[in-house]
PDB file of C-alpha atoms in Angstrom:
ATOM      1  CA  GLU C   1     -10.522   7.573   9.417  1.00  0.00           C
ATOM      2  CA  PHE C   2      -9.130   9.525  12.345  1.00  0.00           C
ATOM      3  CA  SER C   3      -7.637   7.964  15.508  1.00  0.00           C
ATOM      4  CA  ILE C   4      -5.931   8.958  18.659  1.00  0.00           C
ATOM      5  CA  GLU C   5      -3.915   6.483  20.707  1.00  0.00           C
ATOM      6  CA  LYS C   6      -2.480   6.852  24.208  1.00  0.00           C
ATOM      7  CA  THR C   7      -0.176   4.359  25.879  1.00  0.00           C
ATOM      8  CA  ARG C   8       1.260   4.355  29.443  1.00  0.00           C
ATOM      9  CA  ALA C   9       3.167   1.657  31.247  1.00  0.00           C
ATOM     10  CA  ASP C  10       6.035   1.765  33.824  1.00  0.00           C
ATOM     11  CA  GLY C  11       7.381   5.207  32.954  1.00  0.00           C
ATOM     12  CA  PHE C  12       6.824   4.717  29.215  1.00  0.00           C
ATOM     13  CA  TRP C  13       4.259   6.908  27.504  1.00  0.00           C
ATOM     14  CA  GLN C  14       3.343   7.629  23.997  1.00  0.00           C
ATOM     15  CA  GLU C  15       0.578   9.605  22.222  1.00  0.00           C
ATOM     16  CA  SER C  16      -0.162   9.643  18.563  1.00  0.00           C
ATOM     17  CA  VAL C  17      -2.645  11.086  16.095  1.00  0.00           C
ATOM     18  CA  GLN C  18      -3.352   9.304  12.788  1.00  0.00           C
ATOM     19  CA  LEU C  19      -5.319  10.509   9.798  1.00  0.00           C
ATOM     20  CA  VAL C  20      -6.142   8.074   6.972  1.00  0.00           C
ATOM     21  CA  LEU C  21      -7.816   9.030   3.715  1.00  0.00           C
ATOM     22  CA  SER C  22      -8.898   6.345   1.271  1.00  0.00           C
ATOM     23  CA  VAL C  23     -10.321   7.219  -2.186  1.00  0.00           C
ATOM     24  CA  LYS C  24     -11.591   5.057  -4.933  1.00  0.00           C
ATOM     25  CA  PRO C  25     -10.460   6.678  -8.212  1.00  0.00           C
ATOM     26  CA  GLU C  26     -12.071   5.647 -11.461  1.00  0.00           C
ATOM     27  CA  LYS C  27      -8.733   4.492 -12.831  1.00  0.00           C
ATOM     28  CA  GLY C  28      -5.635   6.356 -11.659  1.00  0.00           C
ATOM     29  CA  TRP C  29      -2.010   5.572 -12.544  1.00  0.00           C
ATOM     30  CA  LEU C  30      -2.233   1.961 -11.415  1.00  0.00           C
ATOM     31  CA  GLY C  31      -5.202   1.512 -13.787  1.00  0.00           C
ATOM     32  CA  ARG C  32      -3.100   2.638 -16.690  1.00  0.00           C
ATOM     33  CA  VAL C  33      -0.382   0.152 -15.782  1.00  0.00           C
ATOM     34  CA  PHE C  34      -3.063  -2.548 -15.484  1.00  0.00           C
ATOM     35  CA  ASP C  35      -4.413  -1.728 -18.996  1.00  0.00           C
ATOM     36  CA  LEU C  36      -0.821  -2.061 -20.357  1.00  0.00           C
ATOM     37  CA  ALA C  37      -0.284  -5.342 -18.554  1.00  0.00           C
ATOM     38  CA  LYS C  38      -3.607  -6.680 -19.748  1.00  0.00           C
ATOM     39  CA  ALA C  39      -2.768  -5.707 -23.425  1.00  0.00           C
ATOM     40  CA  VAL C  40       0.576  -7.623 -23.145  1.00  0.00           C
ATOM     41  CA  PHE C  41      -1.132 -10.621 -21.561  1.00  0.00           C
ATOM     42  CA  ARG C  42      -3.802 -10.820 -24.241  1.00  0.00           C
ATOM     43  CA  GLY C  43      -1.242 -10.221 -27.046  1.00  0.00           C
ATOM     44  CA  GLN C  44      -2.936  -7.186 -28.385  1.00  0.00           C
ATOM     45  CA  GLY C  45      -1.740  -6.606 -31.920  1.00  0.00           C
ATOM     46  CA  ASN C  46      -1.618 -10.340 -32.764  1.00  0.00           C
ATOM     47  CA  GLU C  47      -3.768 -11.445 -35.713  1.00  0.00           C
ATOM     48  CA  THR C  48      -4.896 -14.654 -33.962  1.00  0.00           C
ATOM     49  CA  SER C  49      -8.230 -14.732 -32.204  1.00  0.00           C
ATOM     50  CA  GLN C  50      -8.666 -15.495 -28.530  1.00  0.00           C
ATOM     51  CA  GLU C  51     -10.219 -18.906 -29.372  1.00  0.00           C
ATOM     52  CA  GLU C  52      -7.121 -19.803 -31.408  1.00  0.00           C
ATOM     53  CA  GLN C  53      -4.869 -18.655 -28.577  1.00  0.00           C
ATOM     54  CA  THR C  54      -6.634 -20.697 -25.918  1.00  0.00           C
ATOM     55  CA  GLY C  55      -7.463 -23.605 -28.268  1.00  0.00           C
ATOM     56  CA  LYS C  56      -6.720 -27.103 -27.067  1.00  0.00           C
ATOM     57  CA  ASN C  57      -3.759 -26.049 -24.864  1.00  0.00           C
ATOM     58  CA  ALA C  58      -5.996 -24.112 -22.545  1.00  0.00           C
ATOM     59  CA  SER C  59      -5.773 -25.029 -18.840  1.00  0.00           C
ATOM     60  CA  TRP C  60      -7.983 -24.122 -15.876  1.00  0.00           C
ATOM     61  CA  ILE C  61      -5.334 -21.616 -14.808  1.00  0.00           C
ATOM     62  CA  SER C  62      -5.501 -19.704 -18.102  1.00  0.00           C
ATOM     63  CA  GLU C  63      -9.348 -19.804 -17.923  1.00  0.00           C
ATOM     64  CA  TRP C  64      -9.223 -18.519 -14.342  1.00  0.00           C
ATOM     65  CA  LEU C  65      -6.722 -15.791 -15.243  1.00  0.00           C
ATOM     66  CA  GLU C  66      -8.847 -14.633 -18.218  1.00  0.00           C
ATOM     67  CA  ASP C  67     -11.967 -14.510 -16.108  1.00  0.00           C
ATOM     68  CA  THR C  68     -10.068 -12.612 -13.333  1.00  0.00           C
ATOM     69  CA  ILE C  69      -8.557 -10.094 -15.708  1.00  0.00           C
ATOM     70  CA  SER C  70     -11.953  -9.561 -17.403  1.00  0.00           C
ATOM     71  CA  ALA C  71     -13.552  -8.584 -14.066  1.00  0.00           C
ATOM     72  CA  LYS C  72     -14.184  -4.902 -13.399  1.00  0.00           C
ATOM     73  CA  PRO C  73     -11.202  -3.637 -11.424  1.00  0.00           C
ATOM     74  CA  VAL C  74     -11.675  -1.634  -8.224  1.00  0.00           C
ATOM     75  CA  PHE C  75      -8.904   0.805  -7.407  1.00  0.00           C
ATOM     76  CA  THR C  76      -8.101   2.265  -3.985  1.00  0.00           C
ATOM     77  CA  ASP C  77      -5.572   4.995  -3.131  1.00  0.00           C
ATOM     78  CA  SER C  78      -4.738   5.523   0.584  1.00  0.00           C
ATOM     79  CA  PHE C  79      -2.921   8.323   2.350  1.00  0.00           C
ATOM     80  CA  ASP C  80      -1.818   7.889   5.889  1.00  0.00           C
ATOM     81  CA  LEU C  81      -0.367  10.707   8.080  1.00  0.00           C
ATOM     82  CA  LYS C  82       0.698   9.912  11.632  1.00  0.00           C
ATOM     83  CA  SER C  83       2.435  11.961  14.284  1.00  0.00           C
ATOM     84  CA  GLY C  84       3.614  10.900  17.683  1.00  0.00           C
ATOM     85  CA  LEU C  85       5.142  12.084  20.927  1.00  0.00           C
ATOM     86  CA  GLY C  86       6.503   9.863  23.580  1.00  0.00           C
ATOM     87  CA  GLN C  87       9.068   8.974  26.244  1.00  0.00           C
ATOM     88  CA  LYS C  88      10.787   5.587  26.308  1.00  0.00           C
ATOM     89  CA  SER C  89      11.605   5.711  30.050  1.00  0.00           C
ATOM     90  CA  MET C  90      11.409   8.140  32.902  1.00  0.00           C
ATOM     91  CA  ALA C  91      15.036   7.452  33.809  1.00  0.00           C
ATOM     92  CA  SER C  92      16.415   8.765  30.540  1.00  0.00           C
ATOM     93  CA  GLY C  93      14.128  11.745  30.307  1.00  0.00           C
ATOM     94  CA  ASN C  94      14.448  11.693  26.503  1.00  0.00           C
ATOM     95  CA  THR C  95      11.324  12.630  24.541  1.00  0.00           C
ATOM     96  CA  ALA C  96      10.803  11.448  21.010  1.00  0.00           C
ATOM     97  CA  ILE C  97       8.813  13.191  18.277  1.00  0.00           C
ATOM     98  CA  SER C  98       7.877  11.344  15.106  1.00  0.00           C
ATOM     99  CA  LEU C  99       6.058  12.037  11.822  1.00  0.00           C
ATOM    100  CA  SER C 100       5.327   9.594   9.045  1.00  0.00           C
ATOM    101  CA  PHE C 101       3.484   9.624   5.733  1.00  0.00           C
ATOM    102  CA  ASP C 102       2.515   6.498   3.763  1.00  0.00           C
ATOM    103  CA  TYR C 103       0.845   6.188   0.310  1.00  0.00           C
ATOM    104  CA  SER C 104      -0.466   3.018  -1.212  1.00  0.00           C
ATOM    105  CA  SER C 105      -2.428   2.184  -4.356  1.00  0.00           C
ATOM    106  CA  ARG C 106      -4.263  -1.129  -4.811  1.00  0.00           C
ATOM    107  CA  ILE C 107      -6.170  -2.857  -7.507  1.00  0.00           C
ATOM    108  CA  LYS C 108      -8.710  -5.596  -6.747  1.00  0.00           C
ATOM    109  CA  LEU C 109     -10.098  -7.948  -9.385  1.00  0.00           C
ATOM    110  CA  GLY C 110     -13.139  -9.808  -8.262  1.00  0.00           C
ATOM    111  CA  SER C 111     -12.627 -11.698  -5.003  1.00  0.00           C
ATOM    112  CA  SER C 112      -9.581 -13.662  -6.216  1.00  0.00           C
ATOM    113  CA  MET C 113      -6.828 -11.187  -6.914  1.00  0.00           C
ATOM    114  CA  TYR C 114      -5.400  -7.934  -5.597  1.00  0.00           C
ATOM    115  CA  PHE C 115      -2.094  -6.120  -6.123  1.00  0.00           C
ATOM    116  CA  GLY C 116      -0.733  -3.117  -4.355  1.00  0.00           C
ATOM    117  CA  ILE C 117       2.209  -0.757  -4.375  1.00  0.00           C
ATOM    118  CA  GLY C 118       3.137   1.553  -1.551  1.00  0.00           C
ATOM    119  CA  ALA C 119       5.770   4.049  -0.346  1.00  0.00           C
ATOM    120  CA  GLY C 120       6.359   5.840   2.869  1.00  0.00           C
ATOM    121  CA  ILE C 121       8.729   8.269   4.624  1.00  0.00           C
ATOM    122  CA  TRP C 122       9.240   8.857   8.299  1.00  0.00           C
ATOM    123  CA  GLN C 123      11.220  11.234  10.454  1.00  0.00           C
ATOM    124  CA  SER C 124      11.858  11.336  14.177  1.00  0.00           C
ATOM    125  CA  MET C 125      13.789  13.444  16.610  1.00  0.00           C
ATOM    126  CA  THR C 126      14.896  12.483  20.131  1.00  0.00           C
ATOM    127  CA  ILE C 127      15.204  15.503  22.465  1.00  0.00           C
ATOM    128  CA  GLN C 128      18.058  14.905  24.899  1.00  0.00           C
ATOM    129  CA  LYS C 129      19.703  17.267  27.326  1.00  0.00           C
ATOM    130  CA  LEU C 130      22.398  18.699  25.046  1.00  0.00           C
ATOM    131  CA  ASN C 131      21.696  17.357  21.558  1.00  0.00           C
ATOM    132  CA  LYS C 132      18.772  16.489  19.309  1.00  0.00           C
ATOM    133  CA  PRO C 133      19.579  13.616  16.945  1.00  0.00           C
ATOM    134  CA  TRP C 134      17.345  13.343  13.885  1.00  0.00           C
ATOM    135  CA  SER C 135      16.628  10.146  12.033  1.00  0.00           C
ATOM    136  CA  PHE C 136      14.660   9.517   8.880  1.00  0.00           C
ATOM    137  CA  GLY C 137      13.869   6.634   6.603  1.00  0.00           C
ATOM    138  CA  TYR C 138      11.765   5.430   3.700  1.00  0.00           C
ATOM    139  CA  SER C 139      10.010   2.269   2.673  1.00  0.00           C
ATOM    140  CA  PHE C 140       8.657   0.721  -0.521  1.00  0.00           C
ATOM    141  CA  SER C 141       6.245  -2.184  -0.603  1.00  0.00           C
ATOM    142  CA  ILE C 142       4.593  -4.518  -3.064  1.00  0.00           C
ATOM    143  CA  ASP C 143       1.896  -6.879  -1.966  1.00  0.00           C
ATOM    144  CA  GLY C 144      -0.519  -9.124  -3.664  1.00  0.00           C
ATOM    145  CA  LYS C 145      -2.886 -12.015  -3.251  1.00  0.00           C
ATOM    146  CA  LEU C 146      -4.128 -14.781  -5.455  1.00  0.00           C
ATOM    147  CA  VAL C 147      -6.951 -17.175  -4.689  1.00  0.00           C
ATOM    148  CA  PHE C 148      -7.547 -20.115  -7.063  1.00  0.00           C
TER     149      PHE C 148
END
């Protein structure tokens, strides 16, 4: 995905270019974490069978979870690069330049569960008459969704 955005209003203007790449790896690093979590959930290494574990204490939640975890997972990795140039007001005459990069990895199980992890960094510089202050930052995100 590639997008260009232009905004103008009352002396304010901003232009940005964004490039997004999404790939669907066969497994990836999040897939290996999922395999480990699935092994822990199912109690791999125990001598008891699955029927004995679910037995008469099984609930609809454990049945739903088992069905969801047994579904074939779909993995998505996304890379997002965005750069921008803009001016907050004509009165100040300050121009801002920004650059950001975001990465996220997501696993989707059927239509009832997804889990994602992301990280990003950004940097901006405001060009003023005598100085050029820099700012930078980072973000981490975890998101998920369950549908019963």
